PDB file of N, CA and C in Angstrom:
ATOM      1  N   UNK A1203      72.748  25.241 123.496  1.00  0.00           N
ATOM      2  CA  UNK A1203      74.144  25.493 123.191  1.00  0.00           C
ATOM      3  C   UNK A1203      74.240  26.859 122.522  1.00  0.00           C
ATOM      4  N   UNK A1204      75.170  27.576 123.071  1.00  0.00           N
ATOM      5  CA  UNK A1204      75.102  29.124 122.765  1.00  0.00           C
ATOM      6  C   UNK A1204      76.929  29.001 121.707  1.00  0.00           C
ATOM      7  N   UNK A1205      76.473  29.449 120.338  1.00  0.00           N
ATOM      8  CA  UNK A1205      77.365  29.303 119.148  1.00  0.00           C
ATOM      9  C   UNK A1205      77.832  30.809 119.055  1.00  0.00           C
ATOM     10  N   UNK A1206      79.288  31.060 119.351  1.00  0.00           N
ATOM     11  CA  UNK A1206      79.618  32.433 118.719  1.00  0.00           C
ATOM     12  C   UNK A1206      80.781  32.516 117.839  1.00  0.00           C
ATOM     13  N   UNK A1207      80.586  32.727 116.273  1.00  0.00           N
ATOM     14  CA  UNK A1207      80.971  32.849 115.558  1.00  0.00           C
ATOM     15  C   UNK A1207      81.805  33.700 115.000  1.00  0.00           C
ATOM     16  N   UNK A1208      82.643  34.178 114.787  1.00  0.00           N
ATOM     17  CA  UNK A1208      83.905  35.169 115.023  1.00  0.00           C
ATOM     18  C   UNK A1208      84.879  34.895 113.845  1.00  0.00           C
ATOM     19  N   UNK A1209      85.270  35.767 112.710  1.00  0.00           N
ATOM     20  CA  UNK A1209      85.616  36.052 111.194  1.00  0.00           C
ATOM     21  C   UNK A1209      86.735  36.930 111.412  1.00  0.00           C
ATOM     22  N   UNK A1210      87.846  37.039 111.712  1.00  0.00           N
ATOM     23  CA  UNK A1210      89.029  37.923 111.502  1.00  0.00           C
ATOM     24  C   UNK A1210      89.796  38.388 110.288  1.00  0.00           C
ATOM     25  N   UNK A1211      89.477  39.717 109.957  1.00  0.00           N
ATOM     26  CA  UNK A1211      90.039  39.789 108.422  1.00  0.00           C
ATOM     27  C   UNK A1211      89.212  39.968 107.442  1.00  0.00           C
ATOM     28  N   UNK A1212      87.970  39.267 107.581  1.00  0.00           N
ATOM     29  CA  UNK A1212      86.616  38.867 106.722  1.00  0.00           C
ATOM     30  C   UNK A1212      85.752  38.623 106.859  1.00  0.00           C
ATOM     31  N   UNK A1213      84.435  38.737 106.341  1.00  0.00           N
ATOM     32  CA  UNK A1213      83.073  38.531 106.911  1.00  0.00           C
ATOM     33  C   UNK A1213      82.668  37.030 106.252  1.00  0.00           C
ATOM     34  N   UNK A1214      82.551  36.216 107.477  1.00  0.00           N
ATOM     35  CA  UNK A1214      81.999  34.777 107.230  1.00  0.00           C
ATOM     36  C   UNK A1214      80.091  35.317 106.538  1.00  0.00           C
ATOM     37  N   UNK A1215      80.161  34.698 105.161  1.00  0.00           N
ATOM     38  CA  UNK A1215      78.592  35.115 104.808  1.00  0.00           C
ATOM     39  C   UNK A1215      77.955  34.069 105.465  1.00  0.00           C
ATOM     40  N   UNK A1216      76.962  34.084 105.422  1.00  0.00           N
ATOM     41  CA  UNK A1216      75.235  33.143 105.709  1.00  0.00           C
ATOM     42  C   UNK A1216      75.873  31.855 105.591  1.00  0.00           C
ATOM     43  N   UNK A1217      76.203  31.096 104.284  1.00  0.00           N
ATOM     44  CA  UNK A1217      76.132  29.746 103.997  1.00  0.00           C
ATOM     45  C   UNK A1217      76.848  29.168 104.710  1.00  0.00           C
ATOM     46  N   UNK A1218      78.647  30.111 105.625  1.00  0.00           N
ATOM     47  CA  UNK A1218      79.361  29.218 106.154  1.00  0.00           C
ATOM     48  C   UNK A1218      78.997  29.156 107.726  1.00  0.00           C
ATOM     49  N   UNK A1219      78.120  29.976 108.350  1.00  0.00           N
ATOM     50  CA  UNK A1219      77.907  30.239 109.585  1.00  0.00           C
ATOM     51  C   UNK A1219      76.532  28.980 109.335  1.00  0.00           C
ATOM     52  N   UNK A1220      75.852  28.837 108.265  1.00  0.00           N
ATOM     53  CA  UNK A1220      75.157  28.158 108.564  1.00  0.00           C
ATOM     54  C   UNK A1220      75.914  26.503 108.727  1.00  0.00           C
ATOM     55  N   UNK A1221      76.521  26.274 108.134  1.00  0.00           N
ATOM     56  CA  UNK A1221      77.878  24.847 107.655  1.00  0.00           C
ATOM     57  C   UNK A1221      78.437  24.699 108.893  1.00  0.00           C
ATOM     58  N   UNK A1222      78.680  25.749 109.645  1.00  0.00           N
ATOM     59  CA  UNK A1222      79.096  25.559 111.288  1.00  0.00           C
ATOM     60  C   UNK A1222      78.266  24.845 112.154  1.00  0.00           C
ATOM     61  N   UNK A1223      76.883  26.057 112.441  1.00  0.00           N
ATOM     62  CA  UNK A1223      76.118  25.082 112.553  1.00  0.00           C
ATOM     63  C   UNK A1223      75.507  23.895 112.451  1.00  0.00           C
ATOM     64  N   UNK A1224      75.736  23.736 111.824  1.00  0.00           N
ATOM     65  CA  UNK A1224      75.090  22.002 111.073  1.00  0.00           C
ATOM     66  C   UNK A1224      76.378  21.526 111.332  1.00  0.00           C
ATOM     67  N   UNK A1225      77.481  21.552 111.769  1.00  0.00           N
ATOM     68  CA  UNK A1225      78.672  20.580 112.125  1.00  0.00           C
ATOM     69  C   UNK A1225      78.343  20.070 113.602  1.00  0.00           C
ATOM     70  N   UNK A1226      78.235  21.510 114.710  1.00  0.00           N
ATOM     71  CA  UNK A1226      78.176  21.560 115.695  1.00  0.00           C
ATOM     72  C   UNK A1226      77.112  21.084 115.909  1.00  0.00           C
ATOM     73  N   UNK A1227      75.820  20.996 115.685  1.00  0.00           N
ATOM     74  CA  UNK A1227      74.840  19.759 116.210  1.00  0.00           C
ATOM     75  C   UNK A1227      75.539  18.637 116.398  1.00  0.00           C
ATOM     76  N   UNK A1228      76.271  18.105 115.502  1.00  0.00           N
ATOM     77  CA  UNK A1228      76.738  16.304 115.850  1.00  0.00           C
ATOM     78  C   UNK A1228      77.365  16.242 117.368  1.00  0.00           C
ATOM     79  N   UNK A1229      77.649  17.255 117.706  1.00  0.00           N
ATOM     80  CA  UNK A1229      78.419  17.275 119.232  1.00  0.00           C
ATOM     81  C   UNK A1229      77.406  17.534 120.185  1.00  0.00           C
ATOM     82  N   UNK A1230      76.342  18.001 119.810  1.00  0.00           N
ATOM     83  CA  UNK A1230      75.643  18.568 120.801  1.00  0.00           C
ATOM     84  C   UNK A1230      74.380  17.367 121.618  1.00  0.00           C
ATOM     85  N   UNK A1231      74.234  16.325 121.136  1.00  0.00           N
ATOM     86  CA  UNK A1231      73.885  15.306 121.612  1.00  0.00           C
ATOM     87  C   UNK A1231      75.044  14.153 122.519  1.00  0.00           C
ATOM     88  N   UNK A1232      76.476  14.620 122.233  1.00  0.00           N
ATOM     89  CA  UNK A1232      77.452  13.711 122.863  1.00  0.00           C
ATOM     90  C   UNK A1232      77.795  14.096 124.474  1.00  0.00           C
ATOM     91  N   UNK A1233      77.443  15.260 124.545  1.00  0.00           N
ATOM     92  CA  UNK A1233      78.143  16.058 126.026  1.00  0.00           C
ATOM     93  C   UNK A1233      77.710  17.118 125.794  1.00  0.00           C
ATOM     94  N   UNK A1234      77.029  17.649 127.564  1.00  0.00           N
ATOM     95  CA  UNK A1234      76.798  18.963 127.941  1.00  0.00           C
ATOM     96  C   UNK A1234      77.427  20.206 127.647  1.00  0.00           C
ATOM     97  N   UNK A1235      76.888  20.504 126.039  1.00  0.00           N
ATOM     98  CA  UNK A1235      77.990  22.032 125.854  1.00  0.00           C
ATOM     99  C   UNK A1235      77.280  23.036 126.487  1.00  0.00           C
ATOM    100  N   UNK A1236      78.052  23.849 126.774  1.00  0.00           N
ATOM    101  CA  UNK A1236      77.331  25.246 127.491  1.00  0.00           C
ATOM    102  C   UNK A1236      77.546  26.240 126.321  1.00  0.00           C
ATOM    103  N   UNK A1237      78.735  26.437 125.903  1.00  0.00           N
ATOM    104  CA  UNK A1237      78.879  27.526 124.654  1.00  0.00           C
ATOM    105  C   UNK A1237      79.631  27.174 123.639  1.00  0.00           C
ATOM    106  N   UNK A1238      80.257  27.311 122.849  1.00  0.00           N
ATOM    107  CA  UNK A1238      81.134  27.430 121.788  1.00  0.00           C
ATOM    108  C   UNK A1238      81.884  28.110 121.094  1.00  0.00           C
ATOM    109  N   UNK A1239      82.890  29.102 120.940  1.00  0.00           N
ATOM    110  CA  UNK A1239      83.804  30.101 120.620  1.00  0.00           C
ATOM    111  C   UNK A1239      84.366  29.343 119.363  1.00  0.00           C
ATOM    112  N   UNK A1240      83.828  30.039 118.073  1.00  0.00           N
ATOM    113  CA  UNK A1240      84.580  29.752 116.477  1.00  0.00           C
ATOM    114  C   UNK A1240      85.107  31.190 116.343  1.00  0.00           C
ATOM    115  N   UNK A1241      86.718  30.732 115.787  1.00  0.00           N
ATOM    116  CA  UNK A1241      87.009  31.608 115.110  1.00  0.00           C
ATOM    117  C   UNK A1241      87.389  31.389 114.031  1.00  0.00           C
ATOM    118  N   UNK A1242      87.472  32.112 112.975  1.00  0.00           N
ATOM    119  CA  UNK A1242      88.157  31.620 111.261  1.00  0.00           C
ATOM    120  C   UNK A1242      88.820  33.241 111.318  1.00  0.00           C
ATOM    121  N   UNK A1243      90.253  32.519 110.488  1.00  0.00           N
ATOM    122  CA  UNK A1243      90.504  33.590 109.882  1.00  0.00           C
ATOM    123  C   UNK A1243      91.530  32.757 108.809  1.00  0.00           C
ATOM    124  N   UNK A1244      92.492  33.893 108.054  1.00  0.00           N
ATOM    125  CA  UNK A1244      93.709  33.302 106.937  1.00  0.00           C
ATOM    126  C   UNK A1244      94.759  33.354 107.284  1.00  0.00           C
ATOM    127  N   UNK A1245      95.651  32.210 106.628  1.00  0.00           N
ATOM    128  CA  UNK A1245      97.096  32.371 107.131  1.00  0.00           C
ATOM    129  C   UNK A1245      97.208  33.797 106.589  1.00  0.00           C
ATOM    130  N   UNK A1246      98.987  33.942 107.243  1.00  0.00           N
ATOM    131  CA  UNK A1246      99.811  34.684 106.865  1.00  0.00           C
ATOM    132  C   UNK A1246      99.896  34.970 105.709  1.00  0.00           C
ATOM    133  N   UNK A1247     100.847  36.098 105.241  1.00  0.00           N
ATOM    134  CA  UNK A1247     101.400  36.213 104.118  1.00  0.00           C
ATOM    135  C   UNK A1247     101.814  35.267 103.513  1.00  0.00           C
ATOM    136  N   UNK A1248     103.195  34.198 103.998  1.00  0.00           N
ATOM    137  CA  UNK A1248     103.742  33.169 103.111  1.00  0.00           C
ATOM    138  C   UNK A1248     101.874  32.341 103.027  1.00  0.00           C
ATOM    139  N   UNK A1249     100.900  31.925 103.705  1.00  0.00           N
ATOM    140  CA  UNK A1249     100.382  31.024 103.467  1.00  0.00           C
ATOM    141  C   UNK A1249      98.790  32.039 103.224  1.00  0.00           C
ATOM    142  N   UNK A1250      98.366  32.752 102.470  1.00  0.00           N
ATOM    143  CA  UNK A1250      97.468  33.648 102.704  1.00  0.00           C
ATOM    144  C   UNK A1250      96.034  32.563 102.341  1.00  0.00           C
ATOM    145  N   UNK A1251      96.117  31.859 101.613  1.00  0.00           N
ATOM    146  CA  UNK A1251      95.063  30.866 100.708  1.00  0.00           C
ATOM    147  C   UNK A1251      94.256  29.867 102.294  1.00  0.00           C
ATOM    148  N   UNK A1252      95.155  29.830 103.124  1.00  0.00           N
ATOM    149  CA  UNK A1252      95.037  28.501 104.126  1.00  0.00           C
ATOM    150  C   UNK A1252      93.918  29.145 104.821  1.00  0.00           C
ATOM    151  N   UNK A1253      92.509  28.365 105.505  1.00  0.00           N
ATOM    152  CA  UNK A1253      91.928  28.923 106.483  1.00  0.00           C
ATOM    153  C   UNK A1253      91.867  28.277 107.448  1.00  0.00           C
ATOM    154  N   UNK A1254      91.564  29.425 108.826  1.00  0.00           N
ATOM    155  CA  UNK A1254      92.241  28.353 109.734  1.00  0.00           C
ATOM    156  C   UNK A1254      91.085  28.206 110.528  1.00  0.00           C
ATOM    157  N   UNK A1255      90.909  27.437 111.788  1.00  0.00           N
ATOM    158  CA  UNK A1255      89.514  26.846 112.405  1.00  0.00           C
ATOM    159  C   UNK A1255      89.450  26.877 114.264  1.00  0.00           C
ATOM    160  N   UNK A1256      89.369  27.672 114.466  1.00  0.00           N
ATOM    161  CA  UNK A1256      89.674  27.085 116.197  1.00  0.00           C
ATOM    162  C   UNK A1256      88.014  27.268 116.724  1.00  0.00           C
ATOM    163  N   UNK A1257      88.011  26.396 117.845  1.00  0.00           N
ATOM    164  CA  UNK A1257      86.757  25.578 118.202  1.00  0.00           C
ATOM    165  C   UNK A1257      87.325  25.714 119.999  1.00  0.00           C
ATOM    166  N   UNK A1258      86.788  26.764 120.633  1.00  0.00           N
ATOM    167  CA  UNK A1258      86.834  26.671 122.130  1.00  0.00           C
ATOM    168  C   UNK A1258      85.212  26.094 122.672  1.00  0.00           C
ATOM    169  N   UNK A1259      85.112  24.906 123.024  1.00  0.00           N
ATOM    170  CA  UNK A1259      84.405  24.073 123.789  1.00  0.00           C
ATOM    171  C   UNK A1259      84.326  24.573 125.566  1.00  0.00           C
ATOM    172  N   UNK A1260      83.190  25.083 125.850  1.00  0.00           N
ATOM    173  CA  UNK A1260      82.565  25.397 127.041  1.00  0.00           C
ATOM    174  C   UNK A1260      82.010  24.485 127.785  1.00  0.00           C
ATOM    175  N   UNK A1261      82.424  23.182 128.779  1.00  0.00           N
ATOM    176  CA  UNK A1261      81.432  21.895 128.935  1.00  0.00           C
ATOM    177  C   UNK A1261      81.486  21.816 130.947  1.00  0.00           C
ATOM    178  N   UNK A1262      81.191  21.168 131.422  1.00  0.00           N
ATOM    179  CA  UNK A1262      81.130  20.913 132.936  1.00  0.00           C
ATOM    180  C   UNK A1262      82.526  20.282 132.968  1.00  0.00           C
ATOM    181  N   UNK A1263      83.281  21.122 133.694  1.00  0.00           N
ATOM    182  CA  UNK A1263      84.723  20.129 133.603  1.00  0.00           C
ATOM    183  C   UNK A1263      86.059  21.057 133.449  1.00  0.00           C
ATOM    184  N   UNK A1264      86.627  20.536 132.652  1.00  0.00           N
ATOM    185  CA  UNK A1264      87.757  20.693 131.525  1.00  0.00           C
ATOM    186  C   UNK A1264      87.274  21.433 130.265  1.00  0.00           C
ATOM    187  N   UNK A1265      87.162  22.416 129.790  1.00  0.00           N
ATOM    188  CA  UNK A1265      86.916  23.447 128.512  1.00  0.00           C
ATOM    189  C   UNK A1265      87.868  22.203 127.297  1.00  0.00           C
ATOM    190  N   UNK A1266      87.324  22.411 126.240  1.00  0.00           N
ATOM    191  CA  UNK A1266      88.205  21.929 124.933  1.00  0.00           C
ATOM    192  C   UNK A1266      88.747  23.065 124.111  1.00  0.00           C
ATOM    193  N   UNK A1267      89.601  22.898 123.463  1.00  0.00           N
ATOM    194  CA  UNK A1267      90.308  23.523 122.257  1.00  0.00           C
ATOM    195  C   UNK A1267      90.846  23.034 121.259  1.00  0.00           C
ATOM    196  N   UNK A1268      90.210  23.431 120.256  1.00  0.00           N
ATOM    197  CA  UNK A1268      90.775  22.253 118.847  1.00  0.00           C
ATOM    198  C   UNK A1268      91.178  23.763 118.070  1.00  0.00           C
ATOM    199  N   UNK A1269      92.289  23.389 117.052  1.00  0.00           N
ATOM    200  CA  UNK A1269      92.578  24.577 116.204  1.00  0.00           C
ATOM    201  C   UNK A1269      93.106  23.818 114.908  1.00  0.00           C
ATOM    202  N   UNK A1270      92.711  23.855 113.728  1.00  0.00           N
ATOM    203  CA  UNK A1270      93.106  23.093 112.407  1.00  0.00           C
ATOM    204  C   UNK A1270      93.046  23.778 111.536  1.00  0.00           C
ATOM    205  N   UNK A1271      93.794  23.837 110.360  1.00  0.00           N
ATOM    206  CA  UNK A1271      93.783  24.724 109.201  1.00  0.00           C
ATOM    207  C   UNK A1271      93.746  23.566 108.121  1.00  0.00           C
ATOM    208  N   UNK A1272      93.095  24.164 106.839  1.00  0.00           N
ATOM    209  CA  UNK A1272      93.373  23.466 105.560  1.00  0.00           C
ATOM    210  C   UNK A1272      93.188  24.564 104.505  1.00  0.00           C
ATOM    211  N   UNK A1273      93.345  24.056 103.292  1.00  0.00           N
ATOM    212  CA  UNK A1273      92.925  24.599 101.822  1.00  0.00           C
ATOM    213  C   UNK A1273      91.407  25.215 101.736  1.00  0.00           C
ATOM    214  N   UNK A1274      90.582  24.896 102.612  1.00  0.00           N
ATOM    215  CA  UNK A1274      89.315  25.662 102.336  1.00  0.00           C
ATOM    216  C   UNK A1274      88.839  25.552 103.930  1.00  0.00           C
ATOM    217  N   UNK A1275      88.323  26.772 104.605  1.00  0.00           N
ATOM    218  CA  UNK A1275      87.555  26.928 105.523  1.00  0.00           C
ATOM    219  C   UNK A1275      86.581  25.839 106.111  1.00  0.00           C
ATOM    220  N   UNK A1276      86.193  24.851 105.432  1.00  0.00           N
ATOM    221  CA  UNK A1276      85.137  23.756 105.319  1.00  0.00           C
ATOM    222  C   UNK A1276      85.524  22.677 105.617  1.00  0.00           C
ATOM    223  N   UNK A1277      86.741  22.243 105.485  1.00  0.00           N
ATOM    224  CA  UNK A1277      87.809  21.326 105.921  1.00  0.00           C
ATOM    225  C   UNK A1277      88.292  21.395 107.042  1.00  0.00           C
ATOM    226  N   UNK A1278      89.009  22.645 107.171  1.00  0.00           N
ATOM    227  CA  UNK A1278      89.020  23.035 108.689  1.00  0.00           C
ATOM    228  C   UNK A1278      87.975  23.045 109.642  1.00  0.00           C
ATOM    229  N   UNK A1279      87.023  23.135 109.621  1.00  0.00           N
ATOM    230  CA  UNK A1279      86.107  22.854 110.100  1.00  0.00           C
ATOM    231  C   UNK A1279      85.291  21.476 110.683  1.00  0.00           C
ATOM    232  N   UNK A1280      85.263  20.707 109.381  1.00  0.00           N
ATOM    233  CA  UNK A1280      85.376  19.055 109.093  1.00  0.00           C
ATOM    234  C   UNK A1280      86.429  18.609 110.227  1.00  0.00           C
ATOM    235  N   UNK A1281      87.273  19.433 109.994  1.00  0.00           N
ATOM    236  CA  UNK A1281      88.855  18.589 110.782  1.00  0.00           C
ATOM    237  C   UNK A1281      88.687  18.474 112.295  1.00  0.00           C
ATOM    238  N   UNK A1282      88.127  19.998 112.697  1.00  0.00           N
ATOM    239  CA  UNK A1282      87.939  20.890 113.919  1.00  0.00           C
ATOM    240  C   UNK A1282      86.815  19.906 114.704  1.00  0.00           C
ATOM    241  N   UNK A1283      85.632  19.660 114.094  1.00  0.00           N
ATOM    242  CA  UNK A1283      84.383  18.998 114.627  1.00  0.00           C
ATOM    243  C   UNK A1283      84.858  17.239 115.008  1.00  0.00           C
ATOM    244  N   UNK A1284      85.661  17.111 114.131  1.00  0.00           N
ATOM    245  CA  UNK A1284      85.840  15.486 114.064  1.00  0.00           C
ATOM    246  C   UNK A1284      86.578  15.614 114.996  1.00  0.00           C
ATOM    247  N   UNK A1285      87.692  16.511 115.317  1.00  0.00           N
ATOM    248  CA  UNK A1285      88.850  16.614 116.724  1.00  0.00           C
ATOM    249  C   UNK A1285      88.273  16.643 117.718  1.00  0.00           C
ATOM    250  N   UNK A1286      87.149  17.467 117.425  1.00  0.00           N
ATOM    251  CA  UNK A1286      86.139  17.844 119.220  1.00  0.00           C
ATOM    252  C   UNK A1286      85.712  16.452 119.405  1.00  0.00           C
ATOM    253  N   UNK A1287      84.964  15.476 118.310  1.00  0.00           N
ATOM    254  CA  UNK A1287      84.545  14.412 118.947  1.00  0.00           C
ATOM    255  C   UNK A1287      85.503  14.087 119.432  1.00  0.00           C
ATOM    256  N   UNK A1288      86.437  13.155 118.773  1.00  0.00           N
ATOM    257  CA  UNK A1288      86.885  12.430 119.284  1.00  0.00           C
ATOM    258  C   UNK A1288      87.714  13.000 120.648  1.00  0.00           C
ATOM    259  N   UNK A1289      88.363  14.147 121.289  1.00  0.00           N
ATOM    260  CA  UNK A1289      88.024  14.935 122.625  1.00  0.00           C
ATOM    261  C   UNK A1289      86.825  14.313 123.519  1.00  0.00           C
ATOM    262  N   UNK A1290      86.146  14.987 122.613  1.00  0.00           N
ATOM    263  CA  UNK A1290      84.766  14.757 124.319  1.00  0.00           C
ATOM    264  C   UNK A1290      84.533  12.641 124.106  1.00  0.00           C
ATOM    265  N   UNK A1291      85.001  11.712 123.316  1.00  0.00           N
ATOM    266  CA  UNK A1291      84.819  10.609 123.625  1.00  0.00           C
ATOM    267  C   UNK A1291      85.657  10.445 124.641  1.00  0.00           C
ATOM    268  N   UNK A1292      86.830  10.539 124.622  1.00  0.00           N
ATOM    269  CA  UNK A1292      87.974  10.311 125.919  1.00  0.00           C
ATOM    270  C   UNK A1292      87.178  11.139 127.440  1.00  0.00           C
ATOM    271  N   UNK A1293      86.543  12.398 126.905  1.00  0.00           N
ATOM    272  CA  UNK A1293      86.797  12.755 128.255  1.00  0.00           C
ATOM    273  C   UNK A1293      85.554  11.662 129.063  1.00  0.00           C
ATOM    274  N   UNK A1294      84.309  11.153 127.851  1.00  0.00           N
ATOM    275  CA  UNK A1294      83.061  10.221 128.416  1.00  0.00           C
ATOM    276  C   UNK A1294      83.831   9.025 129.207  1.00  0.00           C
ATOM    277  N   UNK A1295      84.722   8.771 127.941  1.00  0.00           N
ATOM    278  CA  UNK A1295      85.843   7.029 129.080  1.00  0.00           C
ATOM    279  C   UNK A1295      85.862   7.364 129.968  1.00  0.00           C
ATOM    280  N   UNK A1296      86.585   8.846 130.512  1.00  0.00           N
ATOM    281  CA  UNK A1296      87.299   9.284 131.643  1.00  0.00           C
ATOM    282  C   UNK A1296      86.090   9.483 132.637  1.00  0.00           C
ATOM    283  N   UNK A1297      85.215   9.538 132.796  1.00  0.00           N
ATOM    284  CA  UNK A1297      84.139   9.927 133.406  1.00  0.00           C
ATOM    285  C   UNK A1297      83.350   8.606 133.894  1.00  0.00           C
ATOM    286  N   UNK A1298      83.501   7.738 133.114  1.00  0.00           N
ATOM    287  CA  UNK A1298      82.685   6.266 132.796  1.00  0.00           C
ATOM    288  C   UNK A1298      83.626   5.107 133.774  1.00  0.00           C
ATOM    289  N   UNK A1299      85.299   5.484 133.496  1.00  0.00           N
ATOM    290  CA  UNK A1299      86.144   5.333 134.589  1.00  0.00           C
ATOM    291  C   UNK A1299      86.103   5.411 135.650  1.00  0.00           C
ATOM    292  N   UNK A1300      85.727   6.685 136.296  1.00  0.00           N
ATOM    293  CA  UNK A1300      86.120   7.580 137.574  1.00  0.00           C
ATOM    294  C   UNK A1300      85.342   6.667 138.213  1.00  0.00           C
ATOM    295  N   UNK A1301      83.868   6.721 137.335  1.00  0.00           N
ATOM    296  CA  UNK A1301      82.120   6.677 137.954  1.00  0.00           C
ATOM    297  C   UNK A1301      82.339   5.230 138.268  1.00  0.00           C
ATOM    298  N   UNK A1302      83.065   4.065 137.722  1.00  0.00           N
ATOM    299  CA  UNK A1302      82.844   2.779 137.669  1.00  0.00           C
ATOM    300  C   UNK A1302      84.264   2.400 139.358  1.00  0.00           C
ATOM    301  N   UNK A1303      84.628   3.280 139.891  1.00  0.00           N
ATOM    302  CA  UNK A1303      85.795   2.763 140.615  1.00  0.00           C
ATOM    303  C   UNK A1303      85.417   2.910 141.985  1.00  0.00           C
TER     304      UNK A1303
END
């Protein structure tokens, strides 16, 4: 699984690129990823504190896209990984479906 990590505004240090990583393993035993596209960056002006999380999923099929923001980068993230699962479980039904008809 090829991880590219991408910081707009700011340089993601070591500890959170590593925190990515270690999210994105839990997916990587569920379904054939080919790549992964993270981006982080901060809200706006009215919301400058918020960080936000998008997760483009590369798989045989249908591509995923999850995008979540919270109060800390780490959450969003949390939010982002837990969205992808539960994503690639539907698309396994859908597949487990097709295959069974």
């Amino acid at each position: 699984m090829d991880i590219i990590i991408q910081s707009l505004g700011f340089t993601a240090g070591e500890d959170l690129e590593t925190f990515i990583r270690e999210k994105l393993t839990k997916l990587e035993g569920e379904i054939n990823i080919i790549r992964v596209n993270v981006t982080l960056y901060t809200g706006s002006q009215s919301n400058p504190n918020w960080g936000y999380c998008e997760m483009y999923l590369e798989i045989p099929g249908n591509d995923l896209f999850v995008k979540r923001n919270s109060d800390s980068f780490e959450k969003a993230i949390i939010d982002t990984v837990n969205t992808l699962q539960q994503n690639i479980r539907k698309v396994k039904e859908k597949q487990l479906d097709r295959d069974h008809r």
